[in-house]
CSV table of C-alpha atoms in Angstrom, one decimal:
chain,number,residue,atom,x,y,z
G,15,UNK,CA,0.0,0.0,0.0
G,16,UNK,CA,1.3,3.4,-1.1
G,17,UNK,CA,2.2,5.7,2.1
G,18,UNK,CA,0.1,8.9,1.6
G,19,UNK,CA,1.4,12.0,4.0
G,20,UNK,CA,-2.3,13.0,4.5
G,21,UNK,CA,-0.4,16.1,6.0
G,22,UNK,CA,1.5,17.2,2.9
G,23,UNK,CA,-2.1,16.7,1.3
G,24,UNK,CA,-3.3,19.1,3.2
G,25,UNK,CA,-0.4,21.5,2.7
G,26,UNK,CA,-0.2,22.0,6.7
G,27,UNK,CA,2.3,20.9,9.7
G,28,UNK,CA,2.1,17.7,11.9
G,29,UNK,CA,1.7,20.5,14.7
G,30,UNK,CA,-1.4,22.1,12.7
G,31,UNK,CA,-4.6,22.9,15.2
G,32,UNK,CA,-7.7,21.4,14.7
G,33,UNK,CA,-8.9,25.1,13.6
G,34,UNK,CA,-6.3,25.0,10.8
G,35,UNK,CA,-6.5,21.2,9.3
G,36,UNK,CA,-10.2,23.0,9.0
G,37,UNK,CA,-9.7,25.7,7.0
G,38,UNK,CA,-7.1,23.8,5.0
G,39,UNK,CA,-9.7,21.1,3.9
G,40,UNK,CA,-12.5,23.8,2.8
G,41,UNK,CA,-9.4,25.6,0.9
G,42,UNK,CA,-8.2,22.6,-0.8
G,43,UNK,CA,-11.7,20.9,-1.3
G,44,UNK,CA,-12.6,23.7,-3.3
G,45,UNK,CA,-10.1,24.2,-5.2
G,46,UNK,CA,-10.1,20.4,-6.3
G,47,UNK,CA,-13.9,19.8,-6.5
G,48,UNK,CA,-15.0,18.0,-9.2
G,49,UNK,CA,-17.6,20.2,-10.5
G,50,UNK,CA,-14.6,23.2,-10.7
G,51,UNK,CA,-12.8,20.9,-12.5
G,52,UNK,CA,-14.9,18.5,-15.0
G,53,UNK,CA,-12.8,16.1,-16.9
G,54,UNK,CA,-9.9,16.3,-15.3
G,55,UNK,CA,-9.4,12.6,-13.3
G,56,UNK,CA,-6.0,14.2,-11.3
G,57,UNK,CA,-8.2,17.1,-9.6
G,58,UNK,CA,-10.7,13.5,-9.2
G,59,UNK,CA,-8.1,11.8,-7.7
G,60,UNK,CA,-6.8,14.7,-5.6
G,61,UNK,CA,-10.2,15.3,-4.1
G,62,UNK,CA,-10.6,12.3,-2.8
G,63,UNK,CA,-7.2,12.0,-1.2
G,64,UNK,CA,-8.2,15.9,0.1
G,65,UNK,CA,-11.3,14.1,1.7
G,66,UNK,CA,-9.6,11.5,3.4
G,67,UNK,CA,-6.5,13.2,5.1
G,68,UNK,CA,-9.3,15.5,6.3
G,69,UNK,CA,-11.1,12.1,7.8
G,70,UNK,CA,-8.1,11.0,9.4
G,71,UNK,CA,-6.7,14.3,10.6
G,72,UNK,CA,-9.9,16.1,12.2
G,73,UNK,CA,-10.8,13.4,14.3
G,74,UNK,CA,-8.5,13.6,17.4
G,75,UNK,CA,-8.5,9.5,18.2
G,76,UNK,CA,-7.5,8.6,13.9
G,77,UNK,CA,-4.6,11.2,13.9
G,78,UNK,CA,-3.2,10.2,16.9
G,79,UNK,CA,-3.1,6.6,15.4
G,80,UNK,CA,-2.0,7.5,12.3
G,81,UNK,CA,0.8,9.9,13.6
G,82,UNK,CA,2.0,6.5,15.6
G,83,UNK,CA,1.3,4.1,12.9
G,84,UNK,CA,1.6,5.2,9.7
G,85,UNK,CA,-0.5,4.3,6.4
G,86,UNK,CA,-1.0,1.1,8.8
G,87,UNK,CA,-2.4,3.0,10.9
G,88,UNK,CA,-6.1,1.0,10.9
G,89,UNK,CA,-3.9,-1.6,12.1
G,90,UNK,CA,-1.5,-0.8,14.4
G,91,UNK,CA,-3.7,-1.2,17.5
G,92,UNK,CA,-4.4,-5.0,16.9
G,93,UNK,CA,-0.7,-5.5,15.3
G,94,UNK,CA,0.6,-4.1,18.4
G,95,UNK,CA,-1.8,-6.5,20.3
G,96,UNK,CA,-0.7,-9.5,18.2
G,97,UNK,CA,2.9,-8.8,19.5
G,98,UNK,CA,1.8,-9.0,23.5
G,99,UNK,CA,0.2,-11.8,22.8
G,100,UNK,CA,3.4,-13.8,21.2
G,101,UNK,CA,5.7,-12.7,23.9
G,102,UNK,CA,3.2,-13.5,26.9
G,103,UNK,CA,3.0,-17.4,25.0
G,104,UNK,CA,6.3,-17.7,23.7
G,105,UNK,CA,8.1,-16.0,26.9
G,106,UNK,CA,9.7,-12.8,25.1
G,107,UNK,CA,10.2,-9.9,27.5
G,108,UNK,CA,10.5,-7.3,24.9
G,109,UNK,CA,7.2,-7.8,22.9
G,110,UNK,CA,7.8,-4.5,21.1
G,111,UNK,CA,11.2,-5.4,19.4
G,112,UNK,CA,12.3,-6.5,16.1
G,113,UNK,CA,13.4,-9.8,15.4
G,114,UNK,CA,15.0,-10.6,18.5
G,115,UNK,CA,14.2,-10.8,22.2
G,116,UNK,CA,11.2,-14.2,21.8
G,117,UNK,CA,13.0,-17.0,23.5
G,118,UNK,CA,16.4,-15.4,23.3
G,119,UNK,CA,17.1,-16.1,19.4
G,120,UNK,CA,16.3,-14.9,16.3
G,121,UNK,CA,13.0,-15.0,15.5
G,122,UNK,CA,12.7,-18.2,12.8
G,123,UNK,CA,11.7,-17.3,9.4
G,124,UNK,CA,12.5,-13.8,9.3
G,125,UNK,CA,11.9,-10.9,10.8
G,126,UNK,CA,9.6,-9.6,13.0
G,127,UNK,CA,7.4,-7.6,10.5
G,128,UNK,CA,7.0,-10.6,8.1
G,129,UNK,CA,6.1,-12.7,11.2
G,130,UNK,CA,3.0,-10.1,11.6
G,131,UNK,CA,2.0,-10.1,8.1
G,132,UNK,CA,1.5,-13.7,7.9
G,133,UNK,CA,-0.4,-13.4,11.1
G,134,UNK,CA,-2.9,-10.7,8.9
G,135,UNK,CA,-3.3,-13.0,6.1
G,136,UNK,CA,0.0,-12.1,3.9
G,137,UNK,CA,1.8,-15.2,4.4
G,138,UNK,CA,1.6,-18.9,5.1
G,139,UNK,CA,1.7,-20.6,9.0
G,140,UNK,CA,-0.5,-19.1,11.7
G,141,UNK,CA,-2.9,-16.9,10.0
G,142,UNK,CA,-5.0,-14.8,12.0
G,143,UNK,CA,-7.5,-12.0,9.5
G,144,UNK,CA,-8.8,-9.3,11.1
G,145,UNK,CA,-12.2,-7.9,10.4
G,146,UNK,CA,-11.3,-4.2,9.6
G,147,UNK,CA,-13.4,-1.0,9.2
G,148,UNK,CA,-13.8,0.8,5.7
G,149,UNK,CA,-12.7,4.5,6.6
G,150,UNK,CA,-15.2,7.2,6.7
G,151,UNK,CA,-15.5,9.6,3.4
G,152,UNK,CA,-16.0,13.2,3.7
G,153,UNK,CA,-17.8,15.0,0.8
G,154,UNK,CA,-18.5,18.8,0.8
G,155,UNK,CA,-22.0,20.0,-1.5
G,156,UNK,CA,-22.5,23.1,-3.0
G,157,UNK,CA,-25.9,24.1,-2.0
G,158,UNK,CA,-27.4,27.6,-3.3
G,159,UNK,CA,-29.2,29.4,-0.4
G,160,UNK,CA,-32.5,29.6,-2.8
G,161,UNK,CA,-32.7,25.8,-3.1
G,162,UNK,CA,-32.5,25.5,0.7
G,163,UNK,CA,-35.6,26.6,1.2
G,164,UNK,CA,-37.3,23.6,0.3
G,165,UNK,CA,-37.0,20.1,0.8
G,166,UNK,CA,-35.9,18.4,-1.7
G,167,UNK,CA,-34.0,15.3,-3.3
G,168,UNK,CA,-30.1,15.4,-4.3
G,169,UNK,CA,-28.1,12.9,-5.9
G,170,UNK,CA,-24.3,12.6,-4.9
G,171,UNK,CA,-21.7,10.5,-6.9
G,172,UNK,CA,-19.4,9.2,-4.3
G,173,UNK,CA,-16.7,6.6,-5.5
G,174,UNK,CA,-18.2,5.7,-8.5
G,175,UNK,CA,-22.0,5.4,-6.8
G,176,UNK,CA,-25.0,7.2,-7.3
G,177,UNK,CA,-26.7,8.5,-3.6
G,178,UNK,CA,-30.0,9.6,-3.5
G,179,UNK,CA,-31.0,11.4,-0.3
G,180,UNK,CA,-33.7,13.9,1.0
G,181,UNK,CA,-32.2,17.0,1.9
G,182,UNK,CA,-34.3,19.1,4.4
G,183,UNK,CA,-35.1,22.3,3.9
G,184,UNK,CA,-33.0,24.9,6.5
G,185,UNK,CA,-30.0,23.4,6.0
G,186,UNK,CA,-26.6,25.6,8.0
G,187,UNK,CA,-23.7,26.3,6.3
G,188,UNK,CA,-21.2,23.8,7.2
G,189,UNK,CA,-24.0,21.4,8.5
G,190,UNK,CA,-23.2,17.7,8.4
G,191,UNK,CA,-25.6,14.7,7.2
G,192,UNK,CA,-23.4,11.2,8.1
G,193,UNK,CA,-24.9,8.5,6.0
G,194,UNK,CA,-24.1,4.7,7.7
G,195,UNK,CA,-22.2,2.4,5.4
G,196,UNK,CA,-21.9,4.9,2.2
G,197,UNK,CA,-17.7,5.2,3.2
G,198,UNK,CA,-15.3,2.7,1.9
G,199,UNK,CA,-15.9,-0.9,1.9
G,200,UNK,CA,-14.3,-2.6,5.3
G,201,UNK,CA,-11.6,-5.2,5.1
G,202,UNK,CA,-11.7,-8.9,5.3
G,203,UNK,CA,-15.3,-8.6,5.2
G,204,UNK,CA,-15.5,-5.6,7.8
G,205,UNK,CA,-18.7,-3.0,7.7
G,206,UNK,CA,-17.7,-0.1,5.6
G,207,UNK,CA,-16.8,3.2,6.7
G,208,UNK,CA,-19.4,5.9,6.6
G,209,UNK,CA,-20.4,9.1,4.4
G,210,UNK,CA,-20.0,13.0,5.6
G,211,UNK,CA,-21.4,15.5,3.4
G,212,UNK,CA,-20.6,18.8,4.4
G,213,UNK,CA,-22.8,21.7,3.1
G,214,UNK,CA,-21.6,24.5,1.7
G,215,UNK,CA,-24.3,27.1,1.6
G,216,UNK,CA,-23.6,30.1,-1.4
G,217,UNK,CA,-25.5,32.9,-1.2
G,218,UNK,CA,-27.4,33.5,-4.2
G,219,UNK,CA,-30.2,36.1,-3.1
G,220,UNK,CA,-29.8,39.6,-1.8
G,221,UNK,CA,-31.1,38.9,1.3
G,222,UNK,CA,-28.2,38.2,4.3
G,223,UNK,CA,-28.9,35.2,6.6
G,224,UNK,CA,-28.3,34.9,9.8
G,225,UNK,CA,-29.4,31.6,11.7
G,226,UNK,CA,-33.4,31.7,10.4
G,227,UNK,CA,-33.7,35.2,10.0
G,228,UNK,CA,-33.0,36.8,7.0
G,229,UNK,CA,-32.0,40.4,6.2
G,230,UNK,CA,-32.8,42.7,3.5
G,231,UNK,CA,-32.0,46.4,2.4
G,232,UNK,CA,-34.8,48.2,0.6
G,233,UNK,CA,-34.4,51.5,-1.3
G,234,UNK,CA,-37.4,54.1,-1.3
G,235,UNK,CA,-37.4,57.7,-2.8
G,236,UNK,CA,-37.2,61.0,-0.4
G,237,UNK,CA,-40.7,61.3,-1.2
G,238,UNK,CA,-42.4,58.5,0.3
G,239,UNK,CA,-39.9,58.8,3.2
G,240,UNK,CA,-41.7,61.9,4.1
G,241,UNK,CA,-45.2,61.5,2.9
G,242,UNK,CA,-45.2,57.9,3.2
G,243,UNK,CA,-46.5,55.2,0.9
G,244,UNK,CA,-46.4,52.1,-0.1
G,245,UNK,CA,-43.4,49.2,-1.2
G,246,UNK,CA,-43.7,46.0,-2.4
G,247,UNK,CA,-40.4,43.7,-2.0
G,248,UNK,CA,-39.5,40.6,-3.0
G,249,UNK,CA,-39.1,37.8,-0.6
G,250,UNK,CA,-38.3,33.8,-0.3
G,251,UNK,CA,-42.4,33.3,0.1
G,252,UNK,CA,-43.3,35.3,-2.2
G,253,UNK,CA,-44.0,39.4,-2.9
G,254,UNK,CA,-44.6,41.4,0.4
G,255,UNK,CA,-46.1,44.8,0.4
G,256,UNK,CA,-45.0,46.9,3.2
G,257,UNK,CA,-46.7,50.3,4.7
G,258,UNK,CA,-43.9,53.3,4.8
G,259,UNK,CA,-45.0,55.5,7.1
G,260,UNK,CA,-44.6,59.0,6.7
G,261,UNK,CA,-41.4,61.0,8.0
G,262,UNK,CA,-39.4,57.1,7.9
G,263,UNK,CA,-35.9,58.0,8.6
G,264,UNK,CA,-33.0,56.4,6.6
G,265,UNK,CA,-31.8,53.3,8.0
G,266,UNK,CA,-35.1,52.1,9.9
G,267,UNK,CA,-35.7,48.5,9.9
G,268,UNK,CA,-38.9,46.6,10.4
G,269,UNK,CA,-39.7,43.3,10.5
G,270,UNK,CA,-41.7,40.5,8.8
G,271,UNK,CA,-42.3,37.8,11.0
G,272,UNK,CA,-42.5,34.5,9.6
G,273,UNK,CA,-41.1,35.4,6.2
G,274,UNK,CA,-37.4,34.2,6.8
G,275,UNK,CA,-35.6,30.8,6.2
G,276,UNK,CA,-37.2,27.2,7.6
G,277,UNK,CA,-36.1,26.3,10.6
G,278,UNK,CA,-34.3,22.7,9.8
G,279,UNK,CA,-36.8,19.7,10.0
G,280,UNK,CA,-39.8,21.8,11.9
G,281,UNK,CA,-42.6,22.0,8.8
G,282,UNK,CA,-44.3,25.4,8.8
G,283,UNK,CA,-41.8,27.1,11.1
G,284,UNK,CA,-39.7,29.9,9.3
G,285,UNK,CA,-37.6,32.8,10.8
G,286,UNK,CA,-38.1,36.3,10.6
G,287,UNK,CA,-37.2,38.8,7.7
G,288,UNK,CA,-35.5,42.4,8.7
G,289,UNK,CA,-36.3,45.2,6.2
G,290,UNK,CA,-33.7,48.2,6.4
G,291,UNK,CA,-35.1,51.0,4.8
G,292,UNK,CA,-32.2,53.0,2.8
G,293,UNK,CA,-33.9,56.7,1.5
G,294,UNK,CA,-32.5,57.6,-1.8
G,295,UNK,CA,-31.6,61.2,-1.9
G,296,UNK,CA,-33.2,63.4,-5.5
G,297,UNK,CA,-31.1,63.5,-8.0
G,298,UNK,CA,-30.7,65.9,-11.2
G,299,UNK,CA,-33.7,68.6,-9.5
G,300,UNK,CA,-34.6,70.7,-12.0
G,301,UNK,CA,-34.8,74.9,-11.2
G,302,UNK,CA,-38.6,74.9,-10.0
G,303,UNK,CA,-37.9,71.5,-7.6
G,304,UNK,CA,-34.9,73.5,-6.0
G,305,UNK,CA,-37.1,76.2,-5.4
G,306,UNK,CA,-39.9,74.2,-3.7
G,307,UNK,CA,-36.7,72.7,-1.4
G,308,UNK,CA,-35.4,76.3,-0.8
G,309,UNK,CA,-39.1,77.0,0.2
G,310,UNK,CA,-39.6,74.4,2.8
G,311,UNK,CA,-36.2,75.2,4.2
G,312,UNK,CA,-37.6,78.6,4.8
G,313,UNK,CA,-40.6,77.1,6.5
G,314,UNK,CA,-38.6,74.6,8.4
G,315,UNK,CA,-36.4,77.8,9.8
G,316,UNK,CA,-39.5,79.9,10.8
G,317,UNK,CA,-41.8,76.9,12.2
């Protein structure tokens, strides 16, 4: 098996915080992902070795194996295991050694490491195959903020396979679904490893989101700031027509409850939707509108 530094992978240190194998993976993920690269089987390739350094190296319990082990890293516990039990039946004192130290010889037949790989199924004599786990496979989706209003069905291509899953509407930006079994296959007829499909939310509406509550700016004319009016706006649910009152002052926000994002897997329940009101100041005034302004500046003065 070909030794992968799922570190160099990354592009990050063997010292790295959990904080920064993080933002390495989202940096590297994207700039491999399939869809940014179509056709091109060494951004493929690439992608999924991205995904599984990420696997290994953000879960605190695999990296410390893998820092000890090595690409046999899945292994090392019950190799290391393997070697206690030798030396406790064959009287070694050192079952951690190399080929010496059992019995005080050499150890017949070769070394110590071919003596465990013949003990995992890679050689003849005492065979002893261990059922291993299929490692977990980390997938990031694109998911556009508009989609992610409803719930709906999404089909993922992961290692060749075609996945068909509900995705619920509300989904978070960086939210996780794990799907049991949809990882690599296991090992000597182990369970496989399982999915993690990271969303990656991209906002493409002009509203701002923030948990379930969305944010909007709306623009409305000098006029109806002071006399008031009416504005209709575009939102997730549908048009909304809003009541200015008069003498609104620029930057005042209001709020239309129930007419943000769905709160994730609770039907019917949506956040709230902030309107900031942003007054437009006249522009190109023609002789007769400055003298109405330098009229009510007069009044303004003397009232």
């Amino acid at each position: 098996m070909e030794f992968i530094d799922y570190y160099k992978v990354l592009g990050i240190s063997k010292k790295a915080t959990a904080d920064e194998i993080k933002k390495a993976y989202r940096k590297m993920a994207r700039q491999n992902h399939p869809d940014v690269n179509p056709g091109n089987s060494g951004a493929n390739k690439k992608f999924q070795e991205i995904n599984e350094a990420n696997e290994v190296l953000s879960d605190p319990e695999k990296r410390k194996k893998y820092d000890k082990y090595g690409k046999d890293w899945q292994q090392g516990e019950a190799r290391e295991k393997a070697q206690q039990e030798y030396a406790q039946s064959y009287g070694g004192s050192s079952p951690f050694g190399g080929g010496k130290g059992f019995g005080g010889g050499d150890f017949e037949g070769g070394d110590f490491s071919e003596f465990f790989s013949s003990m995992f199924g890679q050689g003849g004599g005492r065979q002893r195959q261990g059922r291993f786990r299929g490692q977990d496979v980390n997938a990031t989706f694109n998911l556009p903020l508009s989609q992610g209003f409803t719930t709906q069905k999404q089909t993922f291509t992961i290692n060749g396979k075609n996945i068909r899953i509900t995705v619920p509407a509300g989904m978070e930006n960086g939210q996780v679904i794990k799907l049991n079994g949809h990882g690599s296959p296991g090992s000597n007829g182990g369970p496989a490893g399982d999915l993690f499909i990271t969303f990656d939310m991209q906002n493409d509406t002009p509203y701002r989101r923030k948990g379930n509550d969305l944010y909007l700016d709306a623009e409305i004319d000098l006029y109806t700031a002071v006399l008031g009016g009416d504005l209709v706006v575009d939102t997730l649910h549908g048009k909304l027509k809003l009541k200015i009152k008069p003498e609104t002052q620029n930057n005042t926000r209001t709020r239309a409850k129930g007419k943000g994002y769905p709160v994730y897997k609770k039907d019917g329940q949506f956040g709230d939707l902030y309107i900031t009101y942003q007054v437009k100041m006249p522009e190109n005034l023609g002789e007769k509108e400055k003298e109405l302004f330098s009229e009510l500046q007069k009044l303004s003065k003397h009232g």
